[in-house]
PDB file of N, CA and C and ligand atoms in Angstrom:
ATOM      1  N   MET N   1       1.095  -1.256   0.019  1.00 52.00           N
ATOM      2  CA  MET N   1       0.122  -0.425   0.302  1.00 52.00           C
ATOM      3  C   MET N   1       0.776   1.444   0.127  1.00 52.00           C
ATOM      4  N   VAL N   2       1.900   1.153   0.793  1.00 53.00           N
ATOM      5  CA  VAL N   2       2.648   2.735   1.189  1.00 53.00           C
ATOM      6  C   VAL N   2       3.777   2.311  -0.199  1.00 53.00           C
ATOM      7  N   ARG N   3       3.754   1.465  -1.154  1.00 60.00           N
ATOM      8  CA  ARG N   3       5.043   1.887  -1.996  1.00 60.00           C
ATOM      9  C   ARG N   3       3.682   2.346  -3.344  1.00 60.00           C
ATOM     10  N   MET N   4       2.675   1.930  -3.225  1.00 58.00           N
ATOM     11  CA  MET N   4       1.465   2.324  -4.417  1.00 58.00           C
ATOM     12  C   MET N   4       1.156   3.898  -3.993  1.00 58.00           C
ATOM     13  N   LYS N   5       1.287   4.275  -2.554  1.00 69.00           N
ATOM     14  CA  LYS N   5       0.446   5.580  -2.499  1.00 69.00           C
ATOM     15  C   LYS N   5       2.257   6.349  -3.487  1.00 69.00           C
ATOM     16  N   LYS N   6       3.413   6.029  -2.834  1.00 71.00           N
ATOM     17  CA  LYS N   6       4.395   6.581  -3.455  1.00 71.00           C
ATOM     18  C   LYS N   6       4.219   6.679  -4.731  1.00 71.00           C
ATOM     19  N   HIS N   7       4.638   5.613  -5.522  1.00 75.00           N
ATOM     20  CA  HIS N   7       4.421   6.066  -6.941  1.00 75.00           C
ATOM     21  C   HIS N   7       3.033   6.320  -7.581  1.00 75.00           C
ATOM     22  N   ALA N   8       2.646   6.496  -7.313  1.00 77.00           N
ATOM     23  CA  ALA N   8       0.870   6.744  -7.818  1.00 77.00           C
ATOM     24  C   ALA N   8       1.659   8.563  -7.439  1.00 77.00           C
ATOM     25  N   SER N   9       2.417   9.286  -5.955  1.00 77.00           N
ATOM     26  CA  SER N   9       2.442  10.646  -6.022  1.00 77.00           C
ATOM     27  C   SER N   9       3.640  10.726  -7.180  1.00 77.00           C
ATOM     28  N   ARG N  10       4.558   9.980  -7.408  1.00 81.00           N
ATOM     29  CA  ARG N  10       6.159  10.187  -7.854  1.00 81.00           C
ATOM     30  C   ARG N  10       5.575  10.582  -9.641  1.00 81.00           C
ATOM     31  N   LEU N  11       3.814   9.511 -10.312  1.00 79.00           N
ATOM     32  CA  LEU N  11       3.460   9.692 -11.447  1.00 79.00           C
ATOM     33  C   LEU N  11       2.858  11.053 -11.594  1.00 79.00           C
ATOM     34  N   ILE N  12       2.063  11.281 -10.537  1.00 78.00           N
ATOM     35  CA  ILE N  12       1.585  12.479 -10.622  1.00 78.00           C
ATOM     36  C   ILE N  12       2.759  14.273 -10.936  1.00 78.00           C
ATOM     37  N   LEU N  13       3.505  13.727  -9.745  1.00 77.00           N
ATOM     38  CA  LEU N  13       4.648  14.567 -10.155  1.00 77.00           C
ATOM     39  C   LEU N  13       4.828  15.070 -11.182  1.00 77.00           C
ATOM     40  N   VAL N  14       5.656  13.658 -11.723  1.00 75.00           N
ATOM     41  CA  VAL N  14       5.871  13.540 -13.234  1.00 75.00           C
ATOM     42  C   VAL N  14       5.152  13.864 -14.576  1.00 75.00           C
ATOM     43  N   SER N  15       4.083  14.027 -13.817  1.00 76.00           N
ATOM     44  CA  SER N  15       3.068  14.191 -15.272  1.00 76.00           C
ATOM     45  C   SER N  15       2.338  15.620 -14.831  1.00 76.00           C
ATOM     46  N   ILE N  16       3.497  16.340 -13.654  1.00 74.00           N
ATOM     47  CA  ILE N  16       2.739  18.590 -14.060  1.00 74.00           C
ATOM     48  C   ILE N  16       3.744  18.838 -14.257  1.00 74.00           C
ATOM     49  N   LEU N  17       5.043  18.130 -13.875  1.00 71.00           N
ATOM     50  CA  LEU N  17       6.709  18.156 -14.614  1.00 71.00           C
ATOM     51  C   LEU N  17       6.073  18.252 -16.279  1.00 71.00           C
ATOM     52  N   VAL N  18       5.658  17.359 -16.610  1.00 72.00           N
ATOM     53  CA  VAL N  18       5.635  16.628 -17.838  1.00 72.00           C
ATOM     54  C   VAL N  18       4.486  18.638 -18.702  1.00 72.00           C
ATOM     55  N   ILE N  19       3.532  18.786 -17.606  1.00 69.00           N
ATOM     56  CA  ILE N  19       2.250  19.807 -18.575  1.00 69.00           C
ATOM     57  C   ILE N  19       3.496  20.983 -18.592  1.00 69.00           C
ATOM     58  N   MET N  20       3.944  20.947 -16.688  1.00 68.00           N
ATOM     59  CA  MET N  20       4.595  21.957 -17.244  1.00 68.00           C
ATOM     60  C   MET N  20       5.654  22.874 -17.792  1.00 68.00           C
ATOM     61  N   ALA N  21       6.672  21.584 -18.455  1.00 68.00           N
ATOM     62  CA  ALA N  21       7.661  21.455 -19.810  1.00 68.00           C
ATOM     63  C   ALA N  21       6.801  21.527 -20.929  1.00 68.00           C
ATOM     64  N   ALA N  22       5.746  20.681 -20.621  1.00 69.00           N
ATOM     65  CA  ALA N  22       4.971  21.954 -22.270  1.00 69.00           C
ATOM     66  C   ALA N  22       4.217  22.660 -22.787  1.00 69.00           C
ATOM     67  N   ALA N  23       4.661  23.625 -21.605  1.00 71.00           N
ATOM     68  CA  ALA N  23       3.609  24.726 -21.302  1.00 71.00           C
ATOM     69  C   ALA N  23       4.543  25.897 -21.880  1.00 71.00           C
ATOM     70  N   TRP N  24       6.211  25.464 -21.170  1.00 67.00           N
ATOM     71  CA  TRP N  24       7.037  26.550 -21.733  1.00 67.00           C
ATOM     72  C   TRP N  24       8.310  26.243 -22.435  1.00 67.00           C
ATOM     73  N   ALA N  25       8.327  24.544 -22.620  1.00 59.00           N
ATOM     74  CA  ALA N  25       8.868  24.709 -23.935  1.00 59.00           C
ATOM     75  C   ALA N  25       8.956  25.251 -25.479  1.00 59.00           C
ATOM     76  N   PRO N  26       7.020  25.216 -25.912  1.00 57.00           N
ATOM     77  CA  PRO N  26       7.131  26.352 -27.342  1.00 57.00           C
ATOM     78  C   PRO N  26       7.564  27.274 -27.476  1.00 57.00           C
ATOM     79  N   THR N  27       7.460  28.073 -25.858  1.00 56.00           N
ATOM     80  CA  THR N  27       7.851  30.450 -25.728  1.00 56.00           C
ATOM     81  C   THR N  27       9.701  29.968 -25.781  1.00 56.00           C
ATOM     82  N   VAL N  28       9.950  28.689 -25.714  1.00 54.00           N
ATOM     83  CA  VAL N  28      11.505  29.689 -26.029  1.00 54.00           C
ATOM     84  C   VAL N  28      12.420  29.012 -27.064  1.00 54.00           C
ATOM     85  N   SER N  29      11.649  27.151 -27.382  1.00 56.00           N
ATOM     86  CA  SER N  29      12.321  26.464 -29.006  1.00 56.00           C
ATOM     87  C   SER N  29      11.653  27.299 -29.599  1.00 56.00           C
ATOM     88  N   ILE N  30      10.811  27.717 -30.141  1.00 58.00           N
ATOM     89  CA  ILE N  30      10.304  28.414 -31.272  1.00 58.00           C
ATOM     90  C   ILE N  30       9.947  30.193 -31.317  1.00 58.00           C
ATOM     91  N   ALA N  31       9.805  30.786 -29.725  1.00 59.00           N
ATOM     92  CA  ALA N  31       9.532  31.903 -30.059  1.00 59.00           C
ATOM     93  C   ALA N  31      11.147  33.072 -30.290  1.00 59.00           C
ATOM     94  N   GLU N  32      12.023  31.833 -29.776  1.00 58.00           N
ATOM     95  CA  GLU N  32      14.054  32.708 -29.587  1.00 58.00           C
ATOM     96  C   GLU N  32      14.056  31.972 -31.154  1.00 58.00           C
ATOM     97  N   PRO N  33      14.365  31.606 -32.273  1.00 61.00           N
ATOM     98  CA  PRO N  33      14.137  31.500 -32.873  1.00 61.00           C
ATOM     99  C   PRO N  33      14.043  33.234 -34.397  1.00 61.00           C
ATOM    100  N   VAL N  34      12.007  32.296 -34.262  1.00 58.00           N
ATOM    101  CA  VAL N  34      11.411  33.641 -34.756  1.00 58.00           C
ATOM    102  C   VAL N  34      11.610  35.458 -34.441  1.00 58.00           C
ATOM    103  N   ARG N  35      12.203  35.796 -33.596  1.00 60.00           N
ATOM    104  CA  ARG N  35      13.071  36.689 -33.377  1.00 60.00           C
ATOM    105  C   ARG N  35      14.468  37.444 -33.744  1.00 60.00           C
ATOM    106  N   ILE N  36      14.760  35.969 -33.657  1.00 57.00           N
ATOM    107  CA  ILE N  36      16.403  36.402 -33.976  1.00 57.00           C
ATOM    108  C   ILE N  36      16.227  36.232 -35.759  1.00 57.00           C
ATOM    109  N   ALA N  37      15.186  35.951 -35.863  1.00 55.00           N
ATOM    110  CA  ALA N  37      14.582  36.135 -37.247  1.00 55.00           C
ATOM    111  C   ALA N  37      14.354  37.175 -38.237  1.00 55.00           C
ATOM    112  N   GLN N  38      13.763  37.574 -36.990  1.00 55.00           N
ATOM    113  CA  GLN N  38      13.642  39.222 -37.625  1.00 55.00           C
ATOM    114  C   GLN N  38      14.849  40.027 -37.462  1.00 55.00           C
ATOM    115  N   ILE N  39      15.840  39.456 -36.356  1.00 49.00           N
ATOM    116  CA  ILE N  39      16.730  41.054 -36.496  1.00 49.00           C
ATOM    117  C   ILE N  39      16.985  40.818 -37.461  1.00 49.00           C
ATOM    118  N   GLN N  40      17.403  39.603 -37.816  1.00 52.00           N
ATOM    119  CA  GLN N  40      18.400  39.600 -39.314  1.00 52.00           C
ATOM    120  C   GLN N  40      17.444  39.354 -40.402  1.00 52.00           C
ATOM    121  N   ALA N  41      16.530  39.283 -40.659  1.00 54.00           N
ATOM    122  CA  ALA N  41      16.027  39.939 -41.980  1.00 54.00           C
ATOM    123  C   ALA N  41      15.324  40.970 -41.999  1.00 54.00           C
ATOM    124  N   ALA N  42      14.713  41.601 -41.308  1.00 52.00           N
ATOM    125  CA  ALA N  42      14.110  43.266 -40.880  1.00 52.00           C
ATOM    126  C   ALA N  42      14.812  44.184 -40.676  1.00 52.00           C
ATOM    127  N   LYS N  43      16.255  44.649 -40.846  1.00 87.00           N
ATOM    128  CA  LYS N  43      17.089  45.250 -40.552  1.00 87.00           C
ATOM    129  C   LYS N  43      16.329  47.160 -40.477  1.00 87.00           C
ATOM    130  N   VAL N  44      15.464  47.057 -40.846  1.00 95.00           N
ATOM    131  CA  VAL N  44      14.912  48.521 -41.295  1.00 95.00           C
ATOM    132  C   VAL N  44      13.405  49.128 -40.271  1.00 95.00           C
ATOM    133  N   PHE N  45      13.084  49.134 -39.537  1.00 96.00           N
ATOM    134  CA  PHE N  45      11.781  49.266 -38.561  1.00 96.00           C
ATOM    135  C   PHE N  45      11.245  50.399 -39.302  1.00 96.00           C
ATOM    136  N   HIS N  46       8.954  50.783 -38.963  1.00 96.00           N
ATOM    137  CA  HIS N  46       8.613  51.489 -39.466  1.00 96.00           C
ATOM    138  C   HIS N  46       8.120  51.929 -38.239  1.00 96.00           C
ATOM    139  N   GLY N  47       7.987  53.507 -37.749  1.00 97.00           N
ATOM    140  CA  GLY N  47       7.695  54.013 -37.072  1.00 97.00           C
ATOM    141  C   GLY N  47       6.802  55.267 -37.371  1.00 97.00           C
ATOM    142  N   VAL N  48       6.081  55.638 -36.136  1.00 98.00           N
ATOM    143  CA  VAL N  48       4.687  56.700 -35.951  1.00 98.00           C
ATOM    144  C   VAL N  48       5.584  57.484 -34.947  1.00 98.00           C
ATOM    145  N   GLY N  49       4.912  58.810 -35.570  1.00 98.00           N
ATOM    146  CA  GLY N  49       5.350  59.381 -34.322  1.00 98.00           C
ATOM    147  C   GLY N  49       5.036  61.365 -34.106  1.00 98.00           C
ATOM    148  N   LYS N  50       5.147  62.049 -33.216  1.00 98.00           N
ATOM    149  CA  LYS N  50       5.432  63.202 -33.268  1.00 98.00           C
ATOM    150  C   LYS N  50       6.365  63.367 -32.815  1.00 98.00           C
ATOM    151  N   VAL N  51       7.036  65.444 -34.211  1.00 98.00           N
ATOM    152  CA  VAL N  51       8.837  65.192 -33.164  1.00 98.00           C
ATOM    153  C   VAL N  51       8.051  66.339 -32.220  1.00 98.00           C
ATOM    154  N   THR N  52       9.234  66.582 -31.311  1.00 98.00           N
ATOM    155  CA  THR N  52       9.340  67.212 -29.859  1.00 98.00           C
ATOM    156  C   THR N  52      10.261  67.677 -29.749  1.00 98.00           C
ATOM    157  N   GLY N  53      11.313  67.795 -30.790  1.00 98.00           N
ATOM    158  CA  GLY N  53      12.445  68.909 -31.011  1.00 98.00           C
ATOM    159  C   GLY N  53      13.104  68.718 -32.633  1.00 98.00           C
ATOM    160  N   VAL N  54      13.943  69.339 -32.913  1.00 98.00           N
ATOM    161  CA  VAL N  54      14.719  69.355 -34.005  1.00 98.00           C
ATOM    162  C   VAL N  54      16.395  70.432 -34.167  1.00 98.00           C
ATOM    163  N   ASP N  55      16.778  70.115 -34.450  1.00 97.00           N
ATOM    164  CA  ASP N  55      18.445  70.010 -34.391  1.00 97.00           C
ATOM    165  C   ASP N  55      19.208  69.923 -35.985  1.00 97.00           C
ATOM    166  N   ALA N  56      18.759  70.042 -37.464  1.00 95.00           N
ATOM    167  CA  ALA N  56      19.103  69.528 -38.302  1.00 95.00           C
ATOM    168  C   ALA N  56      19.766  70.311 -38.983  1.00 95.00           C
ATOM    169  N   GLN N  57      20.753  71.768 -38.004  1.00 95.00           N
ATOM    170  CA  GLN N  57      22.269  70.979 -38.285  1.00 95.00           C
ATOM    171  C   GLN N  57      23.022  70.348 -37.583  1.00 95.00           C
ATOM    172  N   ALA N  58      22.830  69.429 -36.736  1.00 96.00           N
ATOM    173  CA  ALA N  58      23.628  68.886 -36.214  1.00 96.00           C
ATOM    174  C   ALA N  58      22.534  67.296 -36.179  1.00 96.00           C
ATOM    175  N   GLY N  59      21.866  66.851 -36.917  1.00 97.00           N
ATOM    176  CA  GLY N  59      21.058  65.570 -37.513  1.00 97.00           C
ATOM    177  C   GLY N  59      19.635  65.492 -36.667  1.00 97.00           C
ATOM    178  N   LEU N  60      20.128  65.640 -35.273  1.00 98.00           N
ATOM    179  CA  LEU N  60      19.465  65.412 -34.476  1.00 98.00           C
ATOM    180  C   LEU N  60      17.664  65.907 -34.551  1.00 98.00           C
ATOM    181  N   VAL N  61      16.718  64.145 -34.388  1.00 98.00           N
ATOM    182  CA  VAL N  61      15.103  65.066 -33.566  1.00 98.00           C
ATOM    183  C   VAL N  61      15.248  64.352 -33.523  1.00 98.00           C
ATOM    184  N   THR N  62      14.076  64.476 -32.033  1.00 98.00           N
ATOM    185  CA  THR N  62      13.373  63.884 -30.947  1.00 98.00           C
ATOM    186  C   THR N  62      12.565  63.482 -31.267  1.00 98.00           C
ATOM    187  N   ILE N  63      11.744  61.963 -31.164  1.00 98.00           N
ATOM    188  CA  ILE N  63      10.448  61.562 -32.084  1.00 98.00           C
ATOM    189  C   ILE N  63       9.686  61.195 -30.129  1.00 98.00           C
ATOM    190  N   ASP N  64       8.280  61.683 -30.355  1.00 98.00           N
ATOM    191  CA  ASP N  64       7.420  60.484 -29.215  1.00 98.00           C
ATOM    192  C   ASP N  64       6.794  59.991 -30.048  1.00 98.00           C
ATOM    193  N   HIS N  65       7.629  58.875 -30.171  1.00 98.00           N
ATOM    194  CA  HIS N  65       6.686  58.079 -30.888  1.00 98.00           C
ATOM    195  C   HIS N  65       6.444  56.359 -30.298  1.00 98.00           C
ATOM    196  N   GLU N  66       4.727  55.942 -31.323  1.00 98.00           N
ATOM    197  CA  GLU N  66       4.341  54.750 -30.561  1.00 98.00           C
ATOM    198  C   GLU N  66       5.518  52.658 -30.772  1.00 98.00           C
ATOM    199  N   ALA N  67       5.148  52.128 -30.424  1.00 97.00           N
ATOM    200  CA  ALA N  67       5.889  51.866 -30.424  1.00 97.00           C
ATOM    201  C   ALA N  67       6.171  50.393 -31.365  1.00 97.00           C
ATOM    202  N   ILE N  68       6.994  50.179 -32.040  1.00 96.00           N
ATOM    203  CA  ILE N  68       7.519  49.708 -32.980  1.00 96.00           C
ATOM    204  C   ILE N  68       7.995  48.494 -32.914  1.00 96.00           C
ATOM    205  N   ALA N  69       7.554  47.852 -33.267  1.00 93.00           N
ATOM    206  CA  ALA N  69       7.188  46.394 -32.844  1.00 93.00           C
ATOM    207  C   ALA N  69       8.620  45.971 -33.532  1.00 93.00           C
ATOM    208  N   GLY N  70       9.114  44.558 -32.808  1.00 91.00           N
ATOM    209  CA  GLY N  70       9.860  43.671 -32.336  1.00 91.00           C
ATOM    210  C   GLY N  70      11.372  44.730 -32.141  1.00 91.00           C
ATOM    211  N   LEU N  71      11.494  46.190 -32.354  1.00 94.00           N
ATOM    212  CA  LEU N  71      12.347  46.926 -31.778  1.00 94.00           C
ATOM    213  C   LEU N  71      12.243  47.452 -30.894  1.00 94.00           C
ATOM    214  N   MET N  72      10.982  48.364 -30.304  1.00 96.00           N
ATOM    215  CA  MET N  72      11.309  49.278 -28.289  1.00 96.00           C
ATOM    216  C   MET N  72       9.304  49.536 -28.320  1.00 96.00           C
ATOM    217  N   ASP N  73       9.356  49.807 -27.569  1.00 97.00           N
ATOM    218  CA  ASP N  73       8.587  50.358 -26.765  1.00 97.00           C
ATOM    219  C   ASP N  73       8.245  51.402 -27.411  1.00 97.00           C
ATOM    220  N   ALA N  74       6.472  51.857 -26.988  1.00 98.00           N
ATOM    221  CA  ALA N  74       6.605  53.665 -26.654  1.00 98.00           C
ATOM    222  C   ALA N  74       7.555  54.393 -26.155  1.00 98.00           C
ATOM    223  N   MET N  75       7.947  55.799 -26.250  1.00 98.00           N
ATOM    224  CA  MET N  75       9.250  56.586 -25.926  1.00 98.00           C
ATOM    225  C   MET N  75       8.728  57.855 -26.514  1.00 98.00           C
ATOM    226  N   GLU N  76       9.819  58.564 -25.783  1.00 98.00           N
ATOM    227  CA  GLU N  76      10.412  59.684 -26.282  1.00 98.00           C
ATOM    228  C   GLU N  76      12.050  59.064 -26.323  1.00 98.00           C
ATOM    229  N   MET N  77      11.794  60.026 -27.744  1.00 98.00           N
ATOM    230  CA  MET N  77      13.407  59.260 -28.049  1.00 98.00           C
ATOM    231  C   MET N  77      14.476  60.449 -29.235  1.00 98.00           C
ATOM    232  N   GLN N  78      15.260  60.647 -28.634  1.00 98.00           N
ATOM    233  CA  GLN N  78      16.509  61.418 -30.228  1.00 98.00           C
ATOM    234  C   GLN N  78      17.390  60.202 -31.290  1.00 98.00           C
ATOM    235  N   TYR N  79      16.784  60.165 -32.074  1.00 98.00           N
ATOM    236  CA  TYR N  79      17.661  60.040 -33.291  1.00 98.00           C
ATOM    237  C   TYR N  79      18.257  60.790 -34.184  1.00 98.00           C
ATOM    238  N   GLU N  80      19.411  60.024 -34.952  1.00 98.00           N
ATOM    239  CA  GLU N  80      20.683  60.743 -35.217  1.00 98.00           C
ATOM    240  C   GLU N  80      19.687  60.483 -37.006  1.00 98.00           C
ATOM    241  N   ALA N  81      19.537  61.126 -37.639  1.00 97.00           N
ATOM    242  CA  ALA N  81      18.980  61.158 -38.494  1.00 97.00           C
ATOM    243  C   ALA N  81      20.375  61.039 -39.607  1.00 97.00           C
ATOM    244  N   LYS N  82      20.640  60.331 -40.937  1.00 95.00           N
ATOM    245  CA  LYS N  82      21.746  59.298 -41.475  1.00 95.00           C
ATOM    246  C   LYS N  82      20.899  59.375 -42.989  1.00 95.00           C
ATOM    247  N   PRO N  83      21.110  60.557 -43.115  1.00 96.00           N
ATOM    248  CA  PRO N  83      21.487  62.247 -43.842  1.00 96.00           C
ATOM    249  C   PRO N  83      21.107  63.291 -43.130  1.00 96.00           C
ATOM    250  N   ALA N  84      21.893  63.991 -42.211  1.00 96.00           N
ATOM    251  CA  ALA N  84      21.026  64.849 -41.427  1.00 96.00           C
ATOM    252  C   ALA N  84      20.537  65.593 -42.536  1.00 96.00           C
ATOM    253  N   LYS N  85      20.538  65.846 -43.694  1.00 96.00           N
ATOM    254  CA  LYS N  85      19.207  66.732 -44.376  1.00 96.00           C
ATOM    255  C   LYS N  85      18.191  66.359 -44.393  1.00 96.00           C
ATOM    256  N   MET N  86      17.549  64.932 -44.132  1.00 97.00           N
ATOM    257  CA  MET N  86      16.467  64.553 -44.457  1.00 97.00           C
ATOM    258  C   MET N  86      15.741  65.754 -43.250  1.00 97.00           C
ATOM    259  N   LEU N  87      15.803  65.929 -42.127  1.00 98.00           N
ATOM    260  CA  LEU N  87      15.478  66.619 -41.068  1.00 98.00           C
ATOM    261  C   LEU N  87      15.059  68.078 -42.086  1.00 98.00           C
ATOM    262  N   GLU N  88      15.576  68.993 -42.744  1.00 95.00           N
ATOM    263  CA  GLU N  88      15.182  70.068 -43.554  1.00 95.00           C
ATOM    264  C   GLU N  88      14.066  70.413 -43.487  1.00 95.00           C
ATOM    265  N   GLY N  89      13.077  71.375 -42.622  1.00 95.00           N
ATOM    266  CA  GLY N  89      12.134  71.421 -42.883  1.00 95.00           C
ATOM    267  C   GLY N  89      10.560  71.022 -42.154  1.00 95.00           C
ATOM    268  N   LEU N  90      11.377  70.143 -41.521  1.00 97.00           N
ATOM    269  CA  LEU N  90      10.636  69.702 -39.868  1.00 97.00           C
ATOM    270  C   LEU N  90      10.839  70.315 -39.322  1.00 97.00           C
ATOM    271  N   GLN N  91       9.604  70.690 -38.257  1.00 97.00           N
ATOM    272  CA  GLN N  91       8.655  71.049 -37.550  1.00 97.00           C
ATOM    273  C   GLN N  91       8.362  70.159 -36.047  1.00 97.00           C
ATOM    274  N   LYS N  92       8.987  70.654 -34.987  1.00 98.00           N
ATOM    275  CA  LYS N  92       8.452  70.959 -33.840  1.00 98.00           C
ATOM    276  C   LYS N  92       7.233  70.818 -33.758  1.00 98.00           C
ATOM    277  N   GLY N  93       6.340  69.545 -33.610  1.00 98.00           N
ATOM    278  CA  GLY N  93       4.509  69.565 -33.470  1.00 98.00           C
ATOM    279  C   GLY N  93       4.143  68.564 -34.913  1.00 98.00           C
ATOM    280  N   ASP N  94       4.909  68.544 -35.993  1.00 98.00           N
ATOM    281  CA  ASP N  94       4.257  67.888 -37.197  1.00 98.00           C
ATOM    282  C   ASP N  94       3.838  65.958 -37.246  1.00 98.00           C
ATOM    283  N   SER N  95       3.460  65.927 -37.114  1.00 98.00           N
ATOM    284  CA  SER N  95       3.180  64.388 -37.380  1.00 98.00           C
ATOM    285  C   SER N  95       4.231  63.349 -38.194  1.00 98.00           C
ATOM    286  N   VAL N  96       5.061  62.672 -38.292  1.00 98.00           N
ATOM    287  CA  VAL N  96       5.738  61.148 -38.911  1.00 98.00           C
ATOM    288  C   VAL N  96       5.554  59.896 -39.092  1.00 98.00           C
ATOM    289  N   SER N  97       5.598  59.743 -40.148  1.00 98.00           N
ATOM    290  CA  SER N  97       6.009  58.359 -40.192  1.00 98.00           C
ATOM    291  C   SER N  97       7.856  58.577 -39.621  1.00 98.00           C
ATOM    292  N   PHE N  98       8.752  57.294 -39.747  1.00 98.00           N
ATOM    293  CA  PHE N  98       9.626  57.306 -39.923  1.00 98.00           C
ATOM    294  C   PHE N  98      10.046  55.807 -39.633  1.00 98.00           C
ATOM    295  N   ASP N  99      11.488  55.344 -40.776  1.00 97.00           N
ATOM    296  CA  ASP N  99      13.045  54.618 -40.780  1.00 97.00           C
ATOM    297  C   ASP N  99      13.396  54.107 -39.786  1.00 97.00           C
ATOM    298  N   VAL N 100      13.775  53.410 -39.224  1.00 97.00           N
ATOM    299  CA  VAL N 100      15.000  53.057 -38.082  1.00 97.00           C
ATOM    300  C   VAL N 100      16.183  51.980 -38.416  1.00 97.00           C
ATOM    301  N   ASP N 101      17.373  52.077 -38.217  1.00 96.00           N
ATOM    302  CA  ASP N 101      17.863  50.500 -39.147  1.00 96.00           C
ATOM    303  C   ASP N 101      17.959  50.613 -37.562  1.00 96.00           C
ATOM    304  N   GLY N 102      17.117  48.619 -37.331  1.00 94.00           N
ATOM    305  CA  GLY N 102      16.792  48.197 -36.464  1.00 94.00           C
ATOM    306  C   GLY N 102      18.763  47.796 -35.838  1.00 94.00           C
ATOM    307  N   LYS N 103      19.652  47.710 -36.062  1.00 92.00           N
ATOM    308  CA  LYS N 103      20.853  47.885 -35.350  1.00 92.00           C
ATOM    309  C   LYS N 103      21.316  49.073 -34.480  1.00 92.00           C
ATOM    310  N   THR N 104      21.695  49.817 -35.093  1.00 94.00           N
ATOM    311  CA  THR N 104      23.059  51.271 -34.862  1.00 94.00           C
ATOM    312  C   THR N 104      21.184  52.123 -34.741  1.00 94.00           C
ATOM    313  N   LEU N 105      20.057  52.026 -34.716  1.00 95.00           N
ATOM    314  CA  LEU N 105      19.294  52.529 -34.323  1.00 95.00           C
ATOM    315  C   LEU N 105      19.276  53.890 -35.420  1.00 95.00           C
ATOM    316  N   ALA N 106      19.883  54.180 -36.031  1.00 96.00           N
ATOM    317  CA  ALA N 106      20.110  55.810 -36.830  1.00 96.00           C
ATOM    318  C   ALA N 106      19.036  55.914 -37.460  1.00 96.00           C
ATOM    319  N   LEU N 107      18.464  56.893 -37.874  1.00 97.00           N
ATOM    320  CA  LEU N 107      16.639  56.986 -38.834  1.00 97.00           C
ATOM    321  C   LEU N 107      18.020  57.588 -39.788  1.00 97.00           C
ATOM    322  N   LEU N 108      16.728  56.678 -41.081  1.00 97.00           N
ATOM    323  CA  LEU N 108      16.907  56.548 -42.522  1.00 97.00           C
ATOM    324  C   LEU N 108      16.409  57.456 -42.343  1.00 97.00           C
ATOM    325  N   GLY N 109      15.304  57.954 -42.697  1.00 97.00           N
ATOM    326  CA  GLY N 109      13.452  58.264 -43.654  1.00 97.00           C
ATOM    327  C   GLY N 109      12.777  58.942 -42.434  1.00 97.00           C
ATOM    328  N   ILE N 110      12.412  60.123 -42.772  1.00 98.00           N
ATOM    329  CA  ILE N 110      11.419  60.282 -42.280  1.00 98.00           C
ATOM    330  C   ILE N 110      10.444  61.312 -43.125  1.00 98.00           C
ATOM    331  N   ARG N 111       9.024  61.638 -43.020  1.00 97.00           N
ATOM    332  CA  ARG N 111       8.151  61.928 -44.081  1.00 97.00           C
ATOM    333  C   ARG N 111       6.688  62.247 -42.742  1.00 97.00           C
ATOM    334  N   LYS N 112       6.491  63.300 -43.147  1.00 97.00           N
ATOM    335  CA  LYS N 112       5.851  64.624 -42.644  1.00 97.00           C
ATOM    336  C   LYS N 112       4.628  63.211 -43.000  1.00 97.00           C
ATOM    337  N   LYS N 113       3.003  63.487 -41.969  1.00 93.00           N
ATOM    338  CA  LYS N 113       1.848  62.320 -42.205  1.00 93.00           C
ATOM    339  C   LYS N 113       0.398  63.873 -42.647  1.00 93.00           C
TER     340      LYS N 113
HETATM  341 CU1   CU U 201      12.803  54.834 -28.884  1.00 92.27          CU
END
């Protein structure tokens, strides 16, 4: 009787571990390669936001932007425009869509919406 009980509880423990592993495994074995593939394949990311500051001469623009899928959350941050010339005519308050290099985070393009 005691041996049977022990065996049964061990079986339950193993079952729980198997279920936990099954629930946990896909997030590691599937999601991870997909994330890496996205970083390698899509080097340019697209964002939308509002210009909160521009220094066209320095090639710097600050954008209060929405989340950029696969790259970063919504935030206000400064980007370095490459080339700086693309910032000419841009003003604080402009609603924009823009392109960001996923590796260097350089601003590759920006358009008024
Ligand atoms: Cu950002």
